[in-house]
Short mmCIF file of C-alpha atoms and ligand atoms in Angstrom, two decimals:
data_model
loop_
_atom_site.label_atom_id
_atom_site.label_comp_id
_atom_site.label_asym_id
_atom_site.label_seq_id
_atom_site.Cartn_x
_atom_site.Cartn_y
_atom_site.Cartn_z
CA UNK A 2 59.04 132.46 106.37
CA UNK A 3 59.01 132.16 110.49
CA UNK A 4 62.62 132.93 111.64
CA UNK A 5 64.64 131.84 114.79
CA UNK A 6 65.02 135.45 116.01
CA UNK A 7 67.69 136.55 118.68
CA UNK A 8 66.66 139.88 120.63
CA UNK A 9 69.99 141.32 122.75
CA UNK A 10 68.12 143.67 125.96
CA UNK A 11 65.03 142.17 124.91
CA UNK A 12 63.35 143.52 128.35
CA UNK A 13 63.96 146.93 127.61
CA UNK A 14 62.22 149.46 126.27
CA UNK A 15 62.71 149.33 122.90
CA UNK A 16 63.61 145.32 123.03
CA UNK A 17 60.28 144.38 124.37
CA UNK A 18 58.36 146.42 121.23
CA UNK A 19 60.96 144.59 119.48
CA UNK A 20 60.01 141.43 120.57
CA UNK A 21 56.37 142.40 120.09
CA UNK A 22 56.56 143.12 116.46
CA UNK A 23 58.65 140.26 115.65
CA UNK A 24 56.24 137.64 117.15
CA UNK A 25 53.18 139.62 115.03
CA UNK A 26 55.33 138.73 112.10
CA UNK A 27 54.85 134.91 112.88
CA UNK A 28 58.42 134.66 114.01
CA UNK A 29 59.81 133.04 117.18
CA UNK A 30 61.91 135.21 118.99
CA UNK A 31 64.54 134.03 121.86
CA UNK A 32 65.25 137.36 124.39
CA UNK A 33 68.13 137.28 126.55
CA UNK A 34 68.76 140.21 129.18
CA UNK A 35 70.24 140.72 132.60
CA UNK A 36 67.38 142.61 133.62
CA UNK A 37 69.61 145.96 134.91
CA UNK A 38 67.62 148.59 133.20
CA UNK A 39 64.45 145.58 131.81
CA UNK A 40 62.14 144.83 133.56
CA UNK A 41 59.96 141.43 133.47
CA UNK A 42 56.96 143.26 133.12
CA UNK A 43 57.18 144.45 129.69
CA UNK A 44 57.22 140.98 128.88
CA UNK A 45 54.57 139.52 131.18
CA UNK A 46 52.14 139.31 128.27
CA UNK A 47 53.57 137.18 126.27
CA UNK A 48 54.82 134.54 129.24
CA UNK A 49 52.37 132.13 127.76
CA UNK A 50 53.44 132.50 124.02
CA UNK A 51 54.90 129.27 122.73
CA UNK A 52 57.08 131.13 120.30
CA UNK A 53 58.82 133.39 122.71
CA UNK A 54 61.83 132.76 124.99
CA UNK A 55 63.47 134.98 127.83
CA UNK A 56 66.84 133.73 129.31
CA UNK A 57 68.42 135.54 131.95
CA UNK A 58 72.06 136.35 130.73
CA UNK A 59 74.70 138.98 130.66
CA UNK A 60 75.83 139.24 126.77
CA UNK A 61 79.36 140.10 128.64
CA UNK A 62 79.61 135.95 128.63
CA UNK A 63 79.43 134.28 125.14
CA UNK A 64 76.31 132.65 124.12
CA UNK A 65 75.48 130.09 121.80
CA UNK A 66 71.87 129.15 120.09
CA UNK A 67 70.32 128.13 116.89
CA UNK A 68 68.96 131.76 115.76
CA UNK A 69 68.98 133.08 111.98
CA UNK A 70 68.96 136.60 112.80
CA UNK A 71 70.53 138.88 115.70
CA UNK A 72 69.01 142.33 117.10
CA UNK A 73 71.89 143.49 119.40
CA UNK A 74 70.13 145.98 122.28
CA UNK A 75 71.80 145.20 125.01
CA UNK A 76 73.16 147.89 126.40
CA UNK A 77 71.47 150.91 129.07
CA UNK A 78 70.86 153.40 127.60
CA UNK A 79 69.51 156.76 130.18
CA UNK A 80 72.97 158.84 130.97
CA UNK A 81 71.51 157.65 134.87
CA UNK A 82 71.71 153.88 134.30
CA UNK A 83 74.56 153.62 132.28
CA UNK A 84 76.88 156.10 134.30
CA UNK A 85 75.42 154.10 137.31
CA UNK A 86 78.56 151.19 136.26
CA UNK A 87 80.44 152.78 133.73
CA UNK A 88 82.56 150.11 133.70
CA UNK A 89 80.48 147.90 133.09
CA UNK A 90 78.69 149.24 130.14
CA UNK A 91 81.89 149.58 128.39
CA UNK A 92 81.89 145.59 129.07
CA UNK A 93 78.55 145.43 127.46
CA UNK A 94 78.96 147.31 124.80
CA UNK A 95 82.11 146.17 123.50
CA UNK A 96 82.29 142.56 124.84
CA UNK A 97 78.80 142.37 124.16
CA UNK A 98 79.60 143.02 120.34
CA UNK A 99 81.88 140.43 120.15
CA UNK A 100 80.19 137.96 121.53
CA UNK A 101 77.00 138.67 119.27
CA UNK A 102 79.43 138.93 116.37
CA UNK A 103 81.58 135.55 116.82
CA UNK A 104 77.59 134.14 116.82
CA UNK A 105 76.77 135.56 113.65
CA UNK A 106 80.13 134.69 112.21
CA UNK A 107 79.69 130.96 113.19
CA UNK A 108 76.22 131.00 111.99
CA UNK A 109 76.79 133.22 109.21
CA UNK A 110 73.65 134.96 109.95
CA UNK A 111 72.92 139.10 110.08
CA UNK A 112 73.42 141.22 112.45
CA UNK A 113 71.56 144.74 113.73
CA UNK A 114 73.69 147.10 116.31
CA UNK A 115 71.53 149.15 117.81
CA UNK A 116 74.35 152.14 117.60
CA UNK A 117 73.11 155.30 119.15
CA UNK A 118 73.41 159.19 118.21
CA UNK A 119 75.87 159.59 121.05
CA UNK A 120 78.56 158.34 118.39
CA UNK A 121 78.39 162.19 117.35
CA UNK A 122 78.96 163.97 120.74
CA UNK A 123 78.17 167.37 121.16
CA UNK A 124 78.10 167.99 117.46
CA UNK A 125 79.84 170.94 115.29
CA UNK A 126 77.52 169.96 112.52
CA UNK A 127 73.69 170.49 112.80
CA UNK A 128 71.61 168.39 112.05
CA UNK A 129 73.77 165.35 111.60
CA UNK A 130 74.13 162.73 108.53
CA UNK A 131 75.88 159.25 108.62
CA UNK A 132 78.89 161.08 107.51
CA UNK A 133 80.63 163.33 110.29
CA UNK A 134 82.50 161.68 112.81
CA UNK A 135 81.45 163.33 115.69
CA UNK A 136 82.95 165.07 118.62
CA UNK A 137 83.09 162.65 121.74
CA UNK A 138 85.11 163.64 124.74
CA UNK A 139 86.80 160.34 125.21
CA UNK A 140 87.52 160.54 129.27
CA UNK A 141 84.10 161.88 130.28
CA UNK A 142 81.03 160.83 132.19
CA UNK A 143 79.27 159.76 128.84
CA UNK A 144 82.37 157.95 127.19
CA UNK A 145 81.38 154.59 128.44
CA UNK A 146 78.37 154.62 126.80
CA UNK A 147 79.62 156.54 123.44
CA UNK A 148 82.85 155.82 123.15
CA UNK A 149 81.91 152.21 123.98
CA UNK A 150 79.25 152.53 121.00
CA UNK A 151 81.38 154.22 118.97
CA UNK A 152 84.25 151.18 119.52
CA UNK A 153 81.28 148.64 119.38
CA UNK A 154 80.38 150.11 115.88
CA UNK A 155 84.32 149.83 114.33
CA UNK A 156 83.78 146.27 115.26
CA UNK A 157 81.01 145.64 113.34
CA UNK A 158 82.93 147.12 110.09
CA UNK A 159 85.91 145.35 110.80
CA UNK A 160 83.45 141.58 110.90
CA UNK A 161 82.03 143.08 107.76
CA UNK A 162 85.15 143.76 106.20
CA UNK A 163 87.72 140.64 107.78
CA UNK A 164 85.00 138.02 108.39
CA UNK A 165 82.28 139.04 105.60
CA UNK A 166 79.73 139.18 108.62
CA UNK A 167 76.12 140.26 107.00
CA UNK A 168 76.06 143.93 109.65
CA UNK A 169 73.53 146.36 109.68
CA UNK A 170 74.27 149.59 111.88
CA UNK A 171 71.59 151.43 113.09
CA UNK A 172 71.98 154.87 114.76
CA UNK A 173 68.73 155.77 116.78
CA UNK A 174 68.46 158.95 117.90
CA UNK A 175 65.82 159.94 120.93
CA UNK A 176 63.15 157.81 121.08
CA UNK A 177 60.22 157.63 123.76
CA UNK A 178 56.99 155.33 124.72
CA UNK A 179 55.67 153.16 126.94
CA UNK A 180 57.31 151.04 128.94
CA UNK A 181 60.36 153.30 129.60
CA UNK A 182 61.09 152.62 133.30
CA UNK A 183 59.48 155.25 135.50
CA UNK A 184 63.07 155.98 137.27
CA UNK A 185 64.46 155.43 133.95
CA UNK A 186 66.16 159.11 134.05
CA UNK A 187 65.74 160.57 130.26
CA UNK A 188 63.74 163.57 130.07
CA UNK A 189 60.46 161.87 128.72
CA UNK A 190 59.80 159.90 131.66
CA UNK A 191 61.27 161.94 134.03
CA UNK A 192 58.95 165.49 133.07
CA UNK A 193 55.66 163.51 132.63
CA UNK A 194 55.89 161.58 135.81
CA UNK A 195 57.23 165.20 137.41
CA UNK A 196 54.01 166.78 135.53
CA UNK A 197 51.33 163.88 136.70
CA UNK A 198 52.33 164.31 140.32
CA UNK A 199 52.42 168.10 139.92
CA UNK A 200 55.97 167.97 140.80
CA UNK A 201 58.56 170.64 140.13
CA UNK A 202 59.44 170.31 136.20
CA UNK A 203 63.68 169.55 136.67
CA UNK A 204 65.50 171.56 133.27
CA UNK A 205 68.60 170.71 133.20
CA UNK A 206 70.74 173.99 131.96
CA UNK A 207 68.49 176.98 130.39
CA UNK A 208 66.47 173.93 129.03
CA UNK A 209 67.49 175.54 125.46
CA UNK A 210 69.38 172.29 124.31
CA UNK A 211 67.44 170.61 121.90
CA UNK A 212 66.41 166.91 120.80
CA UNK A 213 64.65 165.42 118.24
CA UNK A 214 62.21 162.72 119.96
CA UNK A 215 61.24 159.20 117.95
CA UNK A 216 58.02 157.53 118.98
CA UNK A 217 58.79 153.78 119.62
CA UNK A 218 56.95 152.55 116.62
CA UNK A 219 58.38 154.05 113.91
CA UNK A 220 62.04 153.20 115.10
CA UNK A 221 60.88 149.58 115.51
CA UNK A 222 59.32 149.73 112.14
CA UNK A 223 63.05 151.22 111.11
CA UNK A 224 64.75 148.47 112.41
CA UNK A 225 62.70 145.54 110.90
CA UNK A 226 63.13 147.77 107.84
CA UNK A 227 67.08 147.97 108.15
CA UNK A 228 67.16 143.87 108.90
CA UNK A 229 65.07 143.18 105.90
CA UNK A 230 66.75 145.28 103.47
CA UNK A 231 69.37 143.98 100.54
CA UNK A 232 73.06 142.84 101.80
CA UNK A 233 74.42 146.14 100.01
CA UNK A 234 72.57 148.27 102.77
CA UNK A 235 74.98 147.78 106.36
CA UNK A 236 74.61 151.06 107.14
CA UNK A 237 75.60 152.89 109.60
CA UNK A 238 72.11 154.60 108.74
CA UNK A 239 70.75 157.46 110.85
CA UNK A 240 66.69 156.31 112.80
CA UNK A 241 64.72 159.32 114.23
CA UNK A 242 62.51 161.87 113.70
CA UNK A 243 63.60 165.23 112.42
CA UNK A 244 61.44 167.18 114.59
CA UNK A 245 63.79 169.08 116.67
CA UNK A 246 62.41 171.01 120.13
CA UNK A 247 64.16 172.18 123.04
CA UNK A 248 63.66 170.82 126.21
CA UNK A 249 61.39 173.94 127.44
CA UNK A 250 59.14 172.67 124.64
CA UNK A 251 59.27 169.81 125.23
CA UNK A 252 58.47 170.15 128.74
CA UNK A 253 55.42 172.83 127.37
CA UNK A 254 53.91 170.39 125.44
CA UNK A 255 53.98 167.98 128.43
CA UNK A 256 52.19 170.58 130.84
CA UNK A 257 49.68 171.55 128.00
CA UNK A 258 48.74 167.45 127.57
CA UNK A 259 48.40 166.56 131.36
CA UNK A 260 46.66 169.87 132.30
CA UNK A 261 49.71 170.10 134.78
CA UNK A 262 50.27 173.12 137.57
CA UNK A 263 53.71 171.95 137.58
CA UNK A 264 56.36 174.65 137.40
CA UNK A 265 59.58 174.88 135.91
CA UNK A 266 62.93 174.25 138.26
CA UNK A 267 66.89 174.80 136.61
CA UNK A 268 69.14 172.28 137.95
CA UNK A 269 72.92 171.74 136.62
CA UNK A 270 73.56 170.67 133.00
CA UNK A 271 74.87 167.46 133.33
CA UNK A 272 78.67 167.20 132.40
CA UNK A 273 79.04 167.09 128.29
CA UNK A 274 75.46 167.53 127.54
CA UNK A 275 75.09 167.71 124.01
CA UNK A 276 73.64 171.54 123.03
CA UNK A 277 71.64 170.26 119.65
CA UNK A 278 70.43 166.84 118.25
CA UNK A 279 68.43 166.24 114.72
CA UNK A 280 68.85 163.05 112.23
CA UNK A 281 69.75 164.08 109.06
CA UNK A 282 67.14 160.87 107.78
CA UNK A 283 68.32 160.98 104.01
CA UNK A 284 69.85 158.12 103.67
CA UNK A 285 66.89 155.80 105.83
CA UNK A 286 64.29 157.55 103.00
CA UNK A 287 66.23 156.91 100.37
CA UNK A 288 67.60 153.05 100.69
CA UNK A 289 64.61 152.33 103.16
CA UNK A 290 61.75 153.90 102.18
CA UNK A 291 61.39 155.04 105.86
CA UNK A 292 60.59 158.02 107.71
CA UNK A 293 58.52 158.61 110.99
CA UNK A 294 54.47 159.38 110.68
CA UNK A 295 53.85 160.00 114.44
CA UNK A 296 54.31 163.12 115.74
CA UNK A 297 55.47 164.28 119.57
CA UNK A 298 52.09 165.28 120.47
CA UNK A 299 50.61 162.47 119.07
CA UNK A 300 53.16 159.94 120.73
CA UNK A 301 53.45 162.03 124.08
CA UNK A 302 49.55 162.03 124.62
CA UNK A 303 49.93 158.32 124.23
CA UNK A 304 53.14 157.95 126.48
CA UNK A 305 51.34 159.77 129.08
CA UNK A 306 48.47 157.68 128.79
CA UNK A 307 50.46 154.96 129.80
CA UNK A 308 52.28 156.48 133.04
CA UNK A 309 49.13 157.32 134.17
CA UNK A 310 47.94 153.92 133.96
CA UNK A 311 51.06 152.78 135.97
CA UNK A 312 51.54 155.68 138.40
CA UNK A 313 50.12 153.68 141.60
CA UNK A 314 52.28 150.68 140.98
CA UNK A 315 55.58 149.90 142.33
CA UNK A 316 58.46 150.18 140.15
CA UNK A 317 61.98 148.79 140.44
CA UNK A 318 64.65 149.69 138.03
CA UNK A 319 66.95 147.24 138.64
CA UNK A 320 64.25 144.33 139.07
CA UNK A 321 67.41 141.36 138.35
P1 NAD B 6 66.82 150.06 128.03
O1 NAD B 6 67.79 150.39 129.09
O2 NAD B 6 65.37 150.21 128.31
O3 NAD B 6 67.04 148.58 127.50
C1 NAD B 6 68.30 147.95 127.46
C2 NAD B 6 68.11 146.50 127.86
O4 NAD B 6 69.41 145.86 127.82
C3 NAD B 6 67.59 146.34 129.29
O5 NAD B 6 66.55 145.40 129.32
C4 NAD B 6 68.81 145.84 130.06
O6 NAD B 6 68.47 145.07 131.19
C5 NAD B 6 69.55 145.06 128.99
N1 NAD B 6 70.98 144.91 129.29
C6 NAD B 6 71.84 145.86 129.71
N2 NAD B 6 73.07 145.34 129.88
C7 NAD B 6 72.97 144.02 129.58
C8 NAD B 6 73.89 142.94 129.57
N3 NAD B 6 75.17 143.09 129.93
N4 NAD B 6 73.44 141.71 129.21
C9 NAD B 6 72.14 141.52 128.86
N5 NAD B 6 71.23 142.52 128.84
C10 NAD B 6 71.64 143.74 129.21
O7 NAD B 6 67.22 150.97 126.77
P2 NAD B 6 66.47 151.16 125.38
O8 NAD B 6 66.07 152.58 125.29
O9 NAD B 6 65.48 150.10 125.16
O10 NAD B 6 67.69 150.97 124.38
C11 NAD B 6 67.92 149.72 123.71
C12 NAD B 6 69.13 149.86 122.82
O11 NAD B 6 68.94 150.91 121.87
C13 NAD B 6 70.41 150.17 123.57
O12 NAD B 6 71.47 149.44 123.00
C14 NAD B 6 70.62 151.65 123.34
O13 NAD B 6 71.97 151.99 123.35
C15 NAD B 6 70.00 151.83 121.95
N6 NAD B 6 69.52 153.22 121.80
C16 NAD B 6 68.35 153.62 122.37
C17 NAD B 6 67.93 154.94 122.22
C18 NAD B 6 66.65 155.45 122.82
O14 NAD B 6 66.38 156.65 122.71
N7 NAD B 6 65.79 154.65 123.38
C19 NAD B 6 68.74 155.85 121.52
C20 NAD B 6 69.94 155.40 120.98
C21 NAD B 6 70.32 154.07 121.11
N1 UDP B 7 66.96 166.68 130.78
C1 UDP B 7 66.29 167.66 131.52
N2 UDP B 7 65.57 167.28 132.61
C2 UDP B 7 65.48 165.96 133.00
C3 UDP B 7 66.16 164.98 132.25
C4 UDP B 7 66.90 165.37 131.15
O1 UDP B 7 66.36 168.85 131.19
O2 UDP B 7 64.81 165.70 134.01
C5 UDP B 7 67.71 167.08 129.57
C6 UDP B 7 69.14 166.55 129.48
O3 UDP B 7 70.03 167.45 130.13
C7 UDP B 7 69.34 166.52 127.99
C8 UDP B 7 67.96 166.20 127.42
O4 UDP B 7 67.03 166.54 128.47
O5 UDP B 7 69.74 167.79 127.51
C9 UDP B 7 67.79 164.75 127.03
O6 UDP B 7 68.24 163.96 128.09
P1 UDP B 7 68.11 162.38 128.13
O7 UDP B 7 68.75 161.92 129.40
O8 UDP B 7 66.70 162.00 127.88
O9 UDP B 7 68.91 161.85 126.86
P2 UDP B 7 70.29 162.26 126.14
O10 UDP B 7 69.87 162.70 124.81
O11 UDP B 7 70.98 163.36 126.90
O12 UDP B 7 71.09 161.01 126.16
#
């Protein structure tokens, strides 16, 4: 049945595959964003589909509409964008929540956080499941975004649990793929556009901290999973792929797929880096059936692909 569909940072990265998927379903999807880490671009295809809508608004402000389902992405989410007004992505995290929540309470319709694994910090436990509470430092550089998450997140439970709100937490770890903003700032972006100009390939630290990189389809295919599932399954529920490399890797694979003479440069770890990151995915196999089928060299030869195709245009990240 074709749904009223509410996207949250629909003109993001992940939001506009969002969008993409949902409208392949048959669905009509209504995308609101203020455009500070979007872009209009990754939705300049579908400007002439009759079942899509972008609105430019801040979720900060409350918002009302007719929708039977709610994808809440609005939020930056590079360490480069979201440090850029700290303030103001506690606002969107945590005011943004509300507002999306006092919609779905009035509607009585579900919900879908897109939580993040930055709710676990620089984790004592390796990899990590749904169940350890992380280690956050609550006054640094990176609290705005986590600790606004993480606060964003105990809102959701306590709708679930005062208001009977239909939630559904998902926690996405490191995910990658076209349309990621070419001054977006994660590593991804940042070491193939480095490796396509032959610039100097920036690791931050020793480059021996690891992550455990996503492509973008199988989290969206996560997330459509997570929405659909029974009302007994709110999660939160870890999204990701278990494949865990360290950035030197990472960045070795990159060289090896663009034939690159790039060579490596250190430059300072940023402040509370986490050392390790890898999804314990358990629970997603077990009450969704899910698990990523791409893997990094697969979704990095197509991710490069697409920067190439973009490297002469003109990019703005903040195009609002
Ligand atoms: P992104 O920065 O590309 O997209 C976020 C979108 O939200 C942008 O279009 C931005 O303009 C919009 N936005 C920001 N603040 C807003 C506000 N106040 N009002 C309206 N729109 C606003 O990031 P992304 O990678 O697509 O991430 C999407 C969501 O997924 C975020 O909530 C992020 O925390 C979460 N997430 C992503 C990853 C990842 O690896 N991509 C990992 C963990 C969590
Ligand atoms: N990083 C790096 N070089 C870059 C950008 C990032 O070495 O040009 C490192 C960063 O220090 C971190 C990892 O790559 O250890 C992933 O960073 P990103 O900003 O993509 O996401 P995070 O997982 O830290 O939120």
């Amino acid at each position: 049945m074709s749904k009223k569909i509410l996207v949250t940072g629909g003109a993001g990265f992940l939001g506009s595959h969002l969008c993409d998927r949902l409208l392949a379903q048959g669905h009509h999807v209504i995308c609101v964003d203020n455009f500070f880490s979007g872009a209009q671009r990754n939705l300049a295809h579908l400007a002439k589909e009759p079942r899509f809508t972008l609105l430019r608004h801040d979720v900060v402000l409350p918002f009302a509409a007719e929708v039977d389902e709610i994808y809440n992405l609005a939020a930056p989410a590079s360490p480069v964008h979201y440090q850029f007004n700290p303030i103001e992505t506690t606002k969107t995290c945590v005011i943004g929540a509300i507002n999306m929540l006092d919609l779905a309470l009035q509607r009585n319709i579900k919900v879908l956080q897109a939580s993040t694994s930055e709710v676990y910090g620089d984790p004592e436990q390796h990899p990590q499941p749904e169940s350890y509470w992380g280690r956050v430092n609550p006054i640094g550089l990176r609290a705005c975004y986590d600790e606004g998450k993480r606060c964003a997140e105990a809102l959701f439970f306590d709708y679930h649990r005062q208001h009977q709100v239909p939630i559904k937490v998902a926690r996405i770890f490191n995910t990658y793929g076209p349309r990621m903003l070419p001054d977006d700032g994660r590593v991804v972006p940042n070491l193939i556009l480095q490796a396509l100009k032959g610039e100097d390939i920036t690791l931050y630290g020793d480059g021996l901290q690891t992550r455990s990189f996503c492509y973008v389809d199988d989290l969206i295919e996560g997330l459509v999973q997570l929405m659909a599932s029974g009302s007994d399954i709110i999660g939160p529920i870890n999204l990701g792929n278990p494949d865990e490399v360290t950035i030197r890797q990472l960045a070795g694979l990159i060289i090896d797929i663009t034939g690159s003479n790039s060579k490596f440069t250190h430059e300072p770890l940023p402040t509370d880096d986490p050392r390790q990151r890898q999804p314990d995915i358990a629970q997603a196999r077990q009450q969704l059936d899910w698990a990523p089928t791409v893997p990094l060299r697969e979704g990095l030869i197509k991710t490069v692909a697409y920067f190439e195709k973009h490297l002469a245009g003109t990019f703005v990240a903040h195009s609002g």
